[in-house]
Amino acid sequence: MRFPAITKISLARRGLHTSSIARAPLLITPKEYQDLPKRTTLPLDVSWHMPNSTRSAVAEYLSGPRIPNAKRFDLDEVAELDLDKNPLSLTHMLPKPERFVEECRKLGIRNDDHVVLYDTIGIFSSPRALYTFKAFGHENVSVLDGGLPRYIEEGYEVETGDVKPTLKESQYKLPKNWKEDWVRSYEQIVSNSEKPTTDPTSEIVLDHRPLPRFTGEAPEPRPGLSSGHIPNSLPLPFPQYLNAANDKIPYSSYKSIEELKQVFEKALGGEENLKKYIEEQRGIVLSCGSGMTAAIGWLANESLREQSGKALKTALYDESWTGYALRKESKIVKGNA
């Protein structure tokens, strides 16, 4: 995939003079990361693993290897943990703006820093972290395509052992353009599910779980949770966006722009449908098991926008299938869409 150059945009921030903030490319390579100015670049380990995995993202970060000077941004900790807002105690729900700002200050992130997000699989949880930063208006942020495994495979320096402490907290301020319309609630999903996809007023829900979980043929990785899908939703398993890791390449990475476009075309019923939905800005809601891998689709779509200026109008169902299926009143469909 080709990566556009960093450009500059000007914006006025509350209480501050107008300053020039870099809008970074969505995806960068390890070589491009190495070429960034170290003083204003901050790598963040945002790794996360499935609940049935034996891996510990925190333990792996603390022991290393990790990118030198990387901090840890824990998507399960920087989340909505208030039971009044998250009564089902779901993981990595989008946090309150104040919690996001608190973590940025704690990690020493400044508003004009270039934040580079990576995970230890290649492309898995880093798009969700990008979605979070972008939702709260931090534009100068990129995902390391191929993540830590690619960085290591290409021979770049890593560190192990004790993590260097943050020497000084920042004065990070929440940018003004917090994007609340990027999120869909359970109530919105239920109301929308009552409309067929042929209804032009409906939003099309794309489910990014593996197809056997969508059809109900395979169990969910979360014990006791039913598989199946939301009425009138469509399957789009997230691996379709990616070049999978293999014996020769130990990391996943995004496919080319043209291939990503074809993935959306196939999921939405063809090239003409994709063009139509982009032109009409038909709402597309991205869902998955818990709101993590749906962001892989979100970043794929944003990559189309970055390349051509045109893309689908998307939002994430933050609770995703876990929140939906945990509720006894939810209608669950099994079989093909």
Short mmCIF file of C-alpha atoms in Angstrom, two decimals:
data_model
loop_
_atom_site.label_atom_id
_atom_site.label_comp_id
_atom_site.label_asym_id
_atom_site.label_seq_id
_atom_site.Cartn_x
_atom_site.Cartn_y
_atom_site.Cartn_z
CA MET A 1 0.00 0.00 0.00
CA ARG A 2 1.29 3.51 -0.76
CA PHE A 3 1.39 6.03 2.05
CA PRO A 4 0.70 9.75 1.47
CA ALA A 5 3.04 12.38 2.81
CA ILE A 6 2.29 14.25 6.01
CA THR A 7 0.50 17.54 5.39
CA LYS A 8 -0.19 20.54 7.61
CA ILE A 9 -3.55 21.85 8.69
CA SER A 10 -4.26 24.92 10.77
CA LEU A 11 -6.82 25.04 13.52
CA ALA A 12 -7.69 27.30 16.40
CA ARG A 13 -7.80 25.60 19.78
CA ARG A 14 -9.75 26.87 22.78
CA GLY A 15 -7.55 29.08 24.88
CA LEU A 16 -4.57 28.75 22.56
CA HIS A 17 -3.25 30.63 19.59
CA THR A 18 -3.78 29.17 16.13
CA SER A 19 -1.08 26.59 15.51
CA SER A 20 -0.08 24.25 12.73
CA ILE A 21 -0.86 20.62 13.51
CA ALA A 22 0.33 17.79 11.29
CA ARG A 23 -2.25 15.44 9.83
CA ALA A 24 -0.28 12.25 9.60
CA PRO A 25 -0.84 9.41 7.14
CA LEU A 26 -3.14 6.74 8.53
CA LEU A 27 -0.61 3.96 7.90
CA ILE A 28 3.17 4.13 7.96
CA THR A 29 5.93 1.57 7.43
CA PRO A 30 8.75 0.89 9.92
CA LYS A 31 11.13 2.77 7.59
CA GLU A 32 8.83 5.79 7.58
CA TYR A 33 8.61 5.58 11.36
CA GLN A 34 12.41 5.66 11.60
CA ASP A 35 12.49 8.84 9.51
CA LEU A 36 10.15 10.74 11.86
CA PRO A 37 11.63 13.36 14.23
CA LYS A 38 12.14 11.60 17.57
CA ARG A 39 11.43 14.68 19.70
CA THR A 40 7.81 14.94 18.54
CA THR A 41 7.07 11.25 17.85
CA LEU A 42 5.66 8.91 20.50
CA PRO A 43 5.18 5.17 19.88
CA LEU A 44 2.37 3.47 21.80
CA ASP A 45 1.92 -0.26 22.32
CA VAL A 46 -1.85 -0.81 22.03
CA SER A 47 -1.78 -4.60 21.82
CA TRP A 48 -4.84 -6.60 22.88
CA HIS A 49 -5.61 -10.30 22.66
CA MET A 50 -8.84 -12.27 22.48
CA PRO A 51 -10.33 -13.47 25.79
CA ASN A 52 -9.56 -17.10 24.90
CA SER A 53 -5.89 -16.31 24.16
CA THR A 54 -3.08 -17.34 26.52
CA ARG A 55 -1.06 -14.23 25.64
CA SER A 56 -0.81 -11.21 27.95
CA ALA A 57 -0.36 -7.89 26.15
CA VAL A 58 0.76 -6.17 29.36
CA ALA A 59 3.34 -8.82 30.26
CA GLU A 60 4.75 -8.83 26.73
CA TYR A 61 5.08 -5.05 26.77
CA LEU A 62 6.80 -4.99 30.17
CA SER A 63 9.33 -7.70 29.27
CA GLY A 64 9.83 -6.62 25.67
CA PRO A 65 10.80 -6.62 22.95
CA ARG A 66 9.16 -3.27 22.26
CA ILE A 67 9.93 -0.22 20.17
CA PRO A 68 12.40 2.01 22.07
CA ASN A 69 10.66 4.57 24.34
CA ALA A 70 7.23 3.10 23.64
CA LYS A 71 4.51 3.71 26.21
CA ARG A 72 1.57 1.42 26.90
CA PHE A 73 -1.97 2.58 26.02
CA ASP A 74 -4.30 -0.08 27.41
CA LEU A 75 -7.59 -0.13 25.52
CA ASP A 76 -9.31 -2.02 28.35
CA GLU A 77 -8.18 0.55 30.95
CA VAL A 78 -8.70 3.72 28.91
CA ALA A 79 -12.38 2.85 28.53
CA GLU A 80 -15.86 3.49 29.88
CA LEU A 81 -15.81 1.65 33.22
CA ASP A 82 -18.70 3.48 34.91
CA LEU A 83 -21.51 0.97 35.53
CA ASP A 84 -24.11 3.67 34.97
CA LYS A 85 -22.81 4.09 31.41
CA ASN A 86 -21.63 0.50 30.91
CA PRO A 87 -24.01 -1.70 32.95
CA LEU A 88 -22.87 -4.91 31.23
CA SER A 89 -19.21 -4.23 32.15
CA LEU A 90 -18.16 -4.57 28.51
CA THR A 91 -14.49 -4.21 27.66
CA HIS A 92 -12.76 -1.36 25.78
CA MET A 93 -15.86 0.77 25.37
CA LEU A 94 -14.98 4.28 24.15
CA PRO A 95 -14.02 6.28 27.26
CA LYS A 96 -15.31 9.64 28.40
CA PRO A 97 -13.33 12.49 26.83
CA GLU A 98 -11.96 13.36 30.26
CA ARG A 99 -10.54 9.84 30.69
CA PHE A 100 -8.83 10.01 27.30
CA VAL A 101 -7.27 13.37 28.20
CA GLU A 102 -6.17 12.03 31.58
CA GLU A 103 -4.29 9.15 29.96
CA CYS A 104 -2.68 11.35 27.33
CA ARG A 105 -1.38 13.64 30.07
CA LYS A 106 -0.13 10.70 32.12
CA LEU A 107 1.80 9.34 29.12
CA GLY A 108 3.28 12.75 28.32
CA ILE A 109 1.45 13.08 25.00
CA ARG A 110 1.21 16.64 23.70
CA ASN A 111 -1.46 17.84 21.29
CA ASP A 112 1.01 18.27 18.45
CA ASP A 113 2.90 15.00 19.01
CA HIS A 114 2.84 12.42 16.24
CA VAL A 115 1.48 9.31 17.98
CA VAL A 116 2.39 6.01 16.29
CA LEU A 117 0.26 3.03 17.33
CA TYR A 118 1.35 -0.59 17.02
CA ASP A 119 0.33 -4.05 18.16
CA THR A 120 2.20 -7.35 18.43
CA ILE A 121 0.22 -9.19 15.75
CA GLY A 122 0.61 -6.79 12.84
CA ILE A 123 -2.86 -5.38 12.31
CA PHE A 124 -5.33 -6.31 15.03
CA SER A 125 -5.96 -3.86 17.87
CA SER A 126 -4.05 -0.84 16.54
CA PRO A 127 -6.94 0.32 14.28
CA ARG A 128 -9.21 0.49 17.36
CA ALA A 129 -6.67 2.74 19.07
CA LEU A 130 -6.51 4.92 15.96
CA TYR A 131 -10.31 5.15 15.95
CA THR A 132 -10.16 6.28 19.59
CA PHE A 133 -7.56 9.00 18.99
CA LYS A 134 -9.35 10.23 15.87
CA ALA A 135 -12.73 10.19 17.62
CA PHE A 136 -11.32 12.58 20.20
CA GLY A 137 -9.84 14.83 17.54
CA HIS A 138 -6.14 13.93 17.67
CA GLU A 139 -5.29 14.08 13.95
CA ASN A 140 -1.52 13.57 14.16
CA VAL A 141 -1.68 9.81 14.64
CA SER A 142 -0.73 6.78 12.54
CA VAL A 143 -0.81 2.99 12.69
CA LEU A 144 2.41 1.07 12.10
CA ASP A 145 1.36 -1.27 9.29
CA GLY A 146 2.62 -4.73 10.20
CA GLY A 147 3.15 -3.72 13.80
CA LEU A 148 5.99 -4.84 16.03
CA PRO A 149 6.59 -8.13 14.13
CA ARG A 150 7.28 -6.23 10.90
CA TYR A 151 9.43 -3.69 12.74
CA ILE A 152 11.55 -6.55 14.13
CA GLU A 153 11.55 -8.48 10.83
CA GLU A 154 12.98 -5.44 9.03
CA GLY A 155 15.85 -5.25 11.49
CA TYR A 156 15.10 -2.19 13.58
CA GLU A 157 16.27 -1.69 17.16
CA VAL A 158 14.11 -2.84 20.07
CA GLU A 159 14.39 -2.60 23.83
CA THR A 160 13.73 -5.12 26.60
CA GLY A 161 13.57 -5.09 30.37
CA ASP A 162 12.48 -2.20 32.56
CA VAL A 163 10.26 0.43 30.98
CA LYS A 164 11.49 4.00 31.26
CA PRO A 165 9.08 6.09 33.36
CA THR A 166 7.34 9.16 31.95
CA LEU A 167 9.44 12.02 33.28
CA LYS A 168 6.81 14.72 33.01
CA GLU A 169 3.06 14.74 32.45
CA SER A 170 1.79 16.87 29.60
CA GLN A 171 -0.85 19.58 29.50
CA TYR A 172 -2.87 17.76 26.84
CA LYS A 173 -6.14 19.48 25.97
CA LEU A 174 -9.11 17.80 24.32
CA PRO A 175 -9.46 19.05 20.75
CA LYS A 176 -12.82 20.65 20.00
CA ASN A 177 -14.00 18.18 17.36
CA TRP A 178 -14.98 15.17 19.52
CA LYS A 179 -16.96 12.94 17.15
CA GLU A 180 -19.92 11.56 19.10
CA ASP A 181 -21.70 10.56 15.87
CA TRP A 182 -19.06 7.89 15.25
CA VAL A 183 -20.76 5.62 17.81
CA ARG A 184 -24.03 3.67 17.69
CA SER A 185 -25.91 2.50 20.80
CA TYR A 186 -27.84 -0.70 21.43
CA GLU A 187 -31.14 1.16 21.11
CA GLN A 188 -30.14 2.57 17.72
CA ILE A 189 -29.06 -0.88 16.52
CA VAL A 190 -32.32 -2.53 17.60
CA SER A 191 -34.42 0.17 15.93
CA ASN A 192 -32.36 -0.10 12.75
CA SER A 193 -32.52 -3.93 12.71
CA GLU A 194 -36.26 -3.77 12.17
CA LYS A 195 -35.71 -2.23 8.74
CA PRO A 196 -34.64 -4.32 5.72
CA THR A 197 -31.43 -3.28 3.97
CA THR A 198 -33.56 -2.31 0.97
CA ASP A 199 -35.04 0.51 3.07
CA PRO A 200 -33.01 3.60 2.10
CA THR A 201 -33.51 5.07 5.58
CA SER A 202 -31.77 2.11 7.22
CA GLU A 203 -28.09 1.85 8.07
CA ILE A 204 -26.31 -1.25 6.80
CA VAL A 205 -24.62 -3.23 9.57
CA LEU A 206 -21.43 -5.06 8.54
CA ASP A 207 -20.43 -7.79 11.01
CA HIS A 208 -16.67 -8.41 11.12
CA ARG A 209 -16.67 -11.69 13.06
CA PRO A 210 -15.66 -14.96 11.34
CA LEU A 211 -18.50 -16.26 9.16
CA PRO A 212 -19.21 -19.41 11.25
CA ARG A 213 -19.90 -17.23 14.28
CA PHE A 214 -22.16 -14.99 12.17
CA THR A 215 -24.19 -17.97 10.95
CA GLY A 216 -24.28 -19.55 14.41
CA GLU A 217 -22.36 -22.66 13.33
CA ALA A 218 -19.39 -21.90 15.60
CA PRO A 219 -19.38 -20.82 19.26
CA GLU A 220 -18.33 -17.41 20.50
CA PRO A 221 -14.95 -17.17 22.29
CA ARG A 222 -16.76 -15.67 25.29
CA PRO A 223 -18.25 -18.52 27.42
CA GLY A 224 -22.04 -18.72 27.47
CA LEU A 225 -22.57 -16.17 24.70
CA SER A 226 -24.76 -17.23 21.78
CA SER A 227 -23.44 -16.92 18.26
CA GLY A 228 -25.60 -15.75 15.34
CA HIS A 229 -26.20 -12.24 14.06
CA ILE A 230 -28.30 -9.09 14.26
CA PRO A 231 -31.36 -9.11 11.97
CA ASN A 232 -30.65 -7.59 8.55
CA SER A 233 -26.90 -7.40 9.15
CA LEU A 234 -24.34 -8.59 6.59
CA PRO A 235 -21.10 -10.53 7.11
CA LEU A 236 -17.68 -9.07 6.36
CA PRO A 237 -15.03 -11.06 8.28
CA PHE A 238 -12.14 -8.75 9.15
CA PRO A 239 -9.35 -10.98 7.70
CA GLN A 240 -10.62 -10.06 4.24
CA TYR A 241 -8.96 -6.64 4.61
CA LEU A 242 -5.57 -8.11 5.44
CA ASN A 243 -2.55 -9.88 4.07
CA ALA A 244 -2.35 -12.74 6.56
CA ALA A 245 0.81 -13.75 8.39
CA ASN A 246 2.45 -16.89 7.05
CA ASP A 247 5.64 -18.97 7.35
CA LYS A 248 7.66 -16.34 5.49
CA ILE A 249 5.99 -13.13 6.74
CA PRO A 250 5.27 -13.18 10.50
CA TYR A 251 2.76 -10.34 10.55
CA SER A 252 -0.56 -9.24 9.10
CA SER A 253 -0.81 -6.00 7.12
CA TYR A 254 -3.37 -4.14 5.05
CA LYS A 255 -4.08 -5.07 1.46
CA SER A 256 -3.77 -2.49 -1.33
CA ILE A 257 -6.34 0.27 -1.75
CA GLU A 258 -7.79 -1.42 -4.82
CA GLU A 259 -8.14 -4.70 -2.95
CA LEU A 260 -9.81 -2.95 0.01
CA LYS A 261 -12.27 -1.35 -2.37
CA GLN A 262 -13.08 -4.80 -3.78
CA VAL A 263 -13.68 -6.13 -0.26
CA PHE A 264 -16.34 -3.48 0.33
CA GLU A 265 -17.85 -4.07 -3.10
CA LYS A 266 -18.25 -7.78 -2.41
CA ALA A 267 -19.78 -7.21 1.02
CA LEU A 268 -22.23 -4.56 -0.17
CA GLY A 269 -23.44 -6.31 -3.33
CA GLY A 270 -21.17 -5.00 -6.05
CA GLU A 271 -19.34 -1.98 -7.44
CA GLU A 272 -22.50 -0.03 -8.23
CA ASN A 273 -23.82 -0.43 -4.70
CA LEU A 274 -20.55 0.80 -3.21
CA LYS A 275 -20.59 3.86 -5.49
CA LYS A 276 -24.22 4.52 -4.64
CA TYR A 277 -23.70 4.25 -0.88
CA ILE A 278 -20.69 6.57 -1.06
CA GLU A 279 -22.53 9.14 -3.17
CA GLU A 280 -25.65 9.02 -0.99
CA GLN A 281 -23.59 8.79 2.21
CA ARG A 282 -25.75 5.87 3.31
CA GLY A 283 -24.96 5.00 6.90
CA ILE A 284 -22.74 1.93 7.38
CA VAL A 285 -22.37 0.55 10.92
CA LEU A 286 -19.38 -1.63 11.67
CA SER A 287 -19.72 -4.35 14.29
CA CYS A 288 -17.68 -7.35 15.51
CA GLY A 289 -17.36 -9.36 18.72
CA SER A 290 -16.55 -6.52 21.10
CA GLY A 291 -15.82 -3.42 19.03
CA MET A 292 -12.16 -4.24 18.37
CA THR A 293 -11.81 -5.74 14.88
CA ALA A 294 -14.66 -3.64 13.46
CA ALA A 295 -12.11 -0.82 13.57
CA ILE A 296 -10.00 -2.74 11.05
CA GLY A 297 -12.87 -2.13 8.62
CA TRP A 298 -13.13 1.48 9.77
CA LEU A 299 -9.46 2.10 8.96
CA ALA A 300 -9.80 0.32 5.61
CA ASN A 301 -12.60 2.72 4.70
CA GLU A 302 -10.65 5.75 5.95
CA SER A 303 -7.75 4.63 3.77
CA LEU A 304 -10.07 4.85 0.76
CA ARG A 305 -10.99 8.38 1.85
CA GLU A 306 -7.33 9.34 2.27
CA GLN A 307 -6.50 8.06 -1.21
CA SER A 308 -9.45 9.42 -3.19
CA GLY A 309 -11.37 11.78 -0.92
CA LYS A 310 -14.42 9.50 -1.18
CA ALA A 311 -15.52 6.81 1.25
CA LEU A 312 -18.46 5.31 3.08
CA LYS A 313 -20.08 7.12 5.99
CA THR A 314 -19.35 4.83 8.91
CA ALA A 315 -19.92 4.45 12.63
CA LEU A 316 -19.02 1.70 15.12
CA TYR A 317 -21.48 -0.27 17.20
CA ASP A 318 -19.28 0.04 20.28
CA GLU A 319 -20.87 -2.79 22.27
CA SER A 320 -20.91 -5.00 19.19
CA TRP A 321 -22.07 -8.62 19.39
CA THR A 322 -21.15 -9.14 23.05
CA GLY A 323 -23.40 -6.33 24.23
CA TYR A 324 -26.16 -7.30 21.84
CA ALA A 325 -26.21 -11.03 22.61
CA LEU A 326 -25.92 -10.57 26.39
CA ARG A 327 -29.37 -8.96 26.43
CA LYS A 328 -32.11 -11.56 26.68
CA GLU A 329 -34.53 -9.40 24.70
CA SER A 330 -32.26 -9.26 21.62
CA LYS A 331 -33.41 -11.03 18.47
CA ILE A 332 -30.70 -13.39 17.24
CA VAL A 333 -30.71 -14.80 13.72
CA LYS A 334 -28.84 -17.96 12.76
CA GLY A 335 -27.97 -19.07 9.25
CA ASN A 336 -26.82 -17.01 6.28
CA ALA A 337 -27.83 -13.38 5.82
#
